[in-house]
Structure formats: structure tokens, C-alpha cells
PDB file of C-alpha atoms in Angstrom:
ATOM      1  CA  UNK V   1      14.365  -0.455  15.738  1.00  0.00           C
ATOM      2  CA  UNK V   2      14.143  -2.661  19.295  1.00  0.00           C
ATOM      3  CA  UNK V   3      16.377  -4.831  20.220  1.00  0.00           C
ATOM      4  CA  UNK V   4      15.189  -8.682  18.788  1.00  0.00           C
ATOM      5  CA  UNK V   5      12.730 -10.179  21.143  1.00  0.00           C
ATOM      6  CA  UNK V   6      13.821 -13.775  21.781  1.00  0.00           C
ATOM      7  CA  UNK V   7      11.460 -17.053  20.389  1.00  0.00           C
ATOM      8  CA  UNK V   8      10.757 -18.316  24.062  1.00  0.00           C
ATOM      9  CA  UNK V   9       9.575 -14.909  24.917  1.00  0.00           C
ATOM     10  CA  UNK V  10       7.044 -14.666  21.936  1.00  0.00           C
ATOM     11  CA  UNK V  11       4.475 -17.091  22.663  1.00  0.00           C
ATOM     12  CA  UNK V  12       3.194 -15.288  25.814  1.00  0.00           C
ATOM     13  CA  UNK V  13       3.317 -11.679  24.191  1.00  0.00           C
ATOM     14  CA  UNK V  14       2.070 -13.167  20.216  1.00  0.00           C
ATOM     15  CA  UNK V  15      -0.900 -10.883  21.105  1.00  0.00           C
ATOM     16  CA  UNK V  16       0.596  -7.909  23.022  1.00  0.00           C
ATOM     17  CA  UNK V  17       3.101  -7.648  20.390  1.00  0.00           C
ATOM     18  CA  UNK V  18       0.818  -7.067  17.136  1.00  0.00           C
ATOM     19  CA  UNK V  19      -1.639  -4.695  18.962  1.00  0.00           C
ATOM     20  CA  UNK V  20       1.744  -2.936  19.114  1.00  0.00           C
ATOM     21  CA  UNK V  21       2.694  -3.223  15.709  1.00  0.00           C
ATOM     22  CA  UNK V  22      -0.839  -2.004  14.313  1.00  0.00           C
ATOM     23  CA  UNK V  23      -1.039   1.286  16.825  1.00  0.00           C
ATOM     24  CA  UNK V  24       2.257   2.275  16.563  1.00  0.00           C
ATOM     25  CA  UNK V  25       3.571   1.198  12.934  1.00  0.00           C
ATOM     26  CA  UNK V  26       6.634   0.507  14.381  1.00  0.00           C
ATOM     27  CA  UNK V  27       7.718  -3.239  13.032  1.00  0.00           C
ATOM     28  CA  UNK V  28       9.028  -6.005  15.931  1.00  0.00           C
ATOM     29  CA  UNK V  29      11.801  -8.186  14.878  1.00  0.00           C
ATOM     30  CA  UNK V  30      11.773 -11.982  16.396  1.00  0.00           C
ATOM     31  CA  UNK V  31      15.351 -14.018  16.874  1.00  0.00           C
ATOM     32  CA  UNK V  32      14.393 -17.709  15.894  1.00  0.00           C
ATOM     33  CA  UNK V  33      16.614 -20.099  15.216  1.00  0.00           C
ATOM     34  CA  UNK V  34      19.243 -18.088  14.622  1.00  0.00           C
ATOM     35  CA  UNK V  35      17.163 -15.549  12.209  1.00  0.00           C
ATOM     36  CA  UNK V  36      15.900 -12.677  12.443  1.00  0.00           C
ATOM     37  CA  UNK V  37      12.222 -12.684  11.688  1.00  0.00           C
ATOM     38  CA  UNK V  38      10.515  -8.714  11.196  1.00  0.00           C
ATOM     39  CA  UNK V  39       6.653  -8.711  11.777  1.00  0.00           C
ATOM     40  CA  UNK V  40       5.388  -5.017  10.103  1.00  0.00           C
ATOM     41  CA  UNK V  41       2.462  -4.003   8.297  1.00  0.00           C
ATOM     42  CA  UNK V  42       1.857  -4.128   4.884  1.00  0.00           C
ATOM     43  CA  UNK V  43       3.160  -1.003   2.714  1.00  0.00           C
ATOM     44  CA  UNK V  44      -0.471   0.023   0.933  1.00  0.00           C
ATOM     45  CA  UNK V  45       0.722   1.795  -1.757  1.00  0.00           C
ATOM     46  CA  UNK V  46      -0.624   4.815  -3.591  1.00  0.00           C
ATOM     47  CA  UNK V  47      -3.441   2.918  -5.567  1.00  0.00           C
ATOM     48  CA  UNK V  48      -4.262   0.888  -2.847  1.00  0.00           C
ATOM     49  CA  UNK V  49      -5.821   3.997  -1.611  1.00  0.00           C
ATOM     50  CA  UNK V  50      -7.758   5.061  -4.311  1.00  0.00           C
ATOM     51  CA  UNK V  51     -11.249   5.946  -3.993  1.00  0.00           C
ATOM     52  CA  UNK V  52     -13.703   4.969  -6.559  1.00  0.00           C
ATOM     53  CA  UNK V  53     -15.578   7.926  -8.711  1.00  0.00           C
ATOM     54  CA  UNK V  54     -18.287   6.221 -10.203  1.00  0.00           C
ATOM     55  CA  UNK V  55     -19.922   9.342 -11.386  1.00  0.00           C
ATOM     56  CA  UNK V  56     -16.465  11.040 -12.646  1.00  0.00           C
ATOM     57  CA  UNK V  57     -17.342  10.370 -16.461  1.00  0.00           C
ATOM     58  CA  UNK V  58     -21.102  11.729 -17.346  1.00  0.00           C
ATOM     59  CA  UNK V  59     -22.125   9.841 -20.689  1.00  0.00           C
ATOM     60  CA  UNK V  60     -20.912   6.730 -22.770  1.00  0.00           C
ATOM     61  CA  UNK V  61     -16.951   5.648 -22.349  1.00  0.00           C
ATOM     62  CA  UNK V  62     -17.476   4.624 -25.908  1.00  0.00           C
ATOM     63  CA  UNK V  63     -17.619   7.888 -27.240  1.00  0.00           C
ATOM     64  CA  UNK V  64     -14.393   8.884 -25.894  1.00  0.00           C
ATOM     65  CA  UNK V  65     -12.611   5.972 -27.474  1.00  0.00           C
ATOM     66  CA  UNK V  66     -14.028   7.439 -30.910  1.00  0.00           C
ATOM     67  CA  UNK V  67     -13.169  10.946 -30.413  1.00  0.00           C
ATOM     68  CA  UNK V  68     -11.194  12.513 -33.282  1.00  0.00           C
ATOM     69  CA  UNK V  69      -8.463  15.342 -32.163  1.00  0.00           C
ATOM     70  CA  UNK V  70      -7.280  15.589 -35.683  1.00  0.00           C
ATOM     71  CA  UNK V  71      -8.532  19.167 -36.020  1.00  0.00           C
ATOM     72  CA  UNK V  72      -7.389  20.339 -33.083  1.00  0.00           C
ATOM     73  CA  UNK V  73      -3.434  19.358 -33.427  1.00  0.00           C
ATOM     74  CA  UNK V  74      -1.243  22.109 -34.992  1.00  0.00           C
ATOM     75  CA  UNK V  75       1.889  20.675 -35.984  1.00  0.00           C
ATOM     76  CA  UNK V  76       3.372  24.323 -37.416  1.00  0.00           C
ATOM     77  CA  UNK V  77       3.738  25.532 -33.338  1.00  0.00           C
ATOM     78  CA  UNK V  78       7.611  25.739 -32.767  1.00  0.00           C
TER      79      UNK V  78
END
């Protein structure tokens, strides 16, 4: 990470300075006040990026809920 760009610098280069962030997904950290202030962004997760698959399930959800697996399940396997 950069050194800390100071608070008197950051109004002329507010602009510059998130173009930068969003093309190079490298965060900037501001010095105000005595603080260090980090502007990044935003972790999107792993579901965030799901795609919907509207046509994934072919017939009613309903039936599924109803479905009975008790003839199927073996308990004598070791």
C-alpha cells in the first residue's frame, strides 16, 4: 500500500483518485485529522455473484418437499 495521501491534497484529486481505485483495485488511504481513512471497493462475496437459473428445476417445488426416500435408505451398509 501507498504512502497516505494528505486531506489538503484530496479535494483536487477526489475524482482522479477513485477512477484509480475502481481500475486498479488497489485501495488509497487518506490522513485526516490525524486518522487514517482507506477508500477500497466493496468485497462481493461468493453469492453476490450468483447467477440466477430460473429453469434449473423442471416441474412443481412442491413435489420435492413431499418426496419420500424411505425406501431407498439402507441402514445395514457398514
Amino acid at each position: 500500500m501507498r504512502t497516505p495521501i494528505s486531506d489538503t491534497k484530496i479535494g483536487k484529486e477526489i475524482y482522479h483518485l477513485l477512477e484509480q481505485v475502481i481500475e486498479t483495485h488497489i485501495p488509497v488511504e487518506i490522513e485526516f485529522k490525524g486518522h487514517t481513512v482507506r477508500i477500497s471497493l466493496e468485497d462481493s462475496g461468493k453469492l453476490a455473484r450468483l447467477e440466477p437459473h430460473p429453469d434449473c428445476l423442471v416441474g412443481d417445488p412442491e413435489d420435492i418437499v413431499h418426496l419420500d426416500w424411505s425406501g431407498e435408505v439402507h441402514h445395514d451398509i457398514p
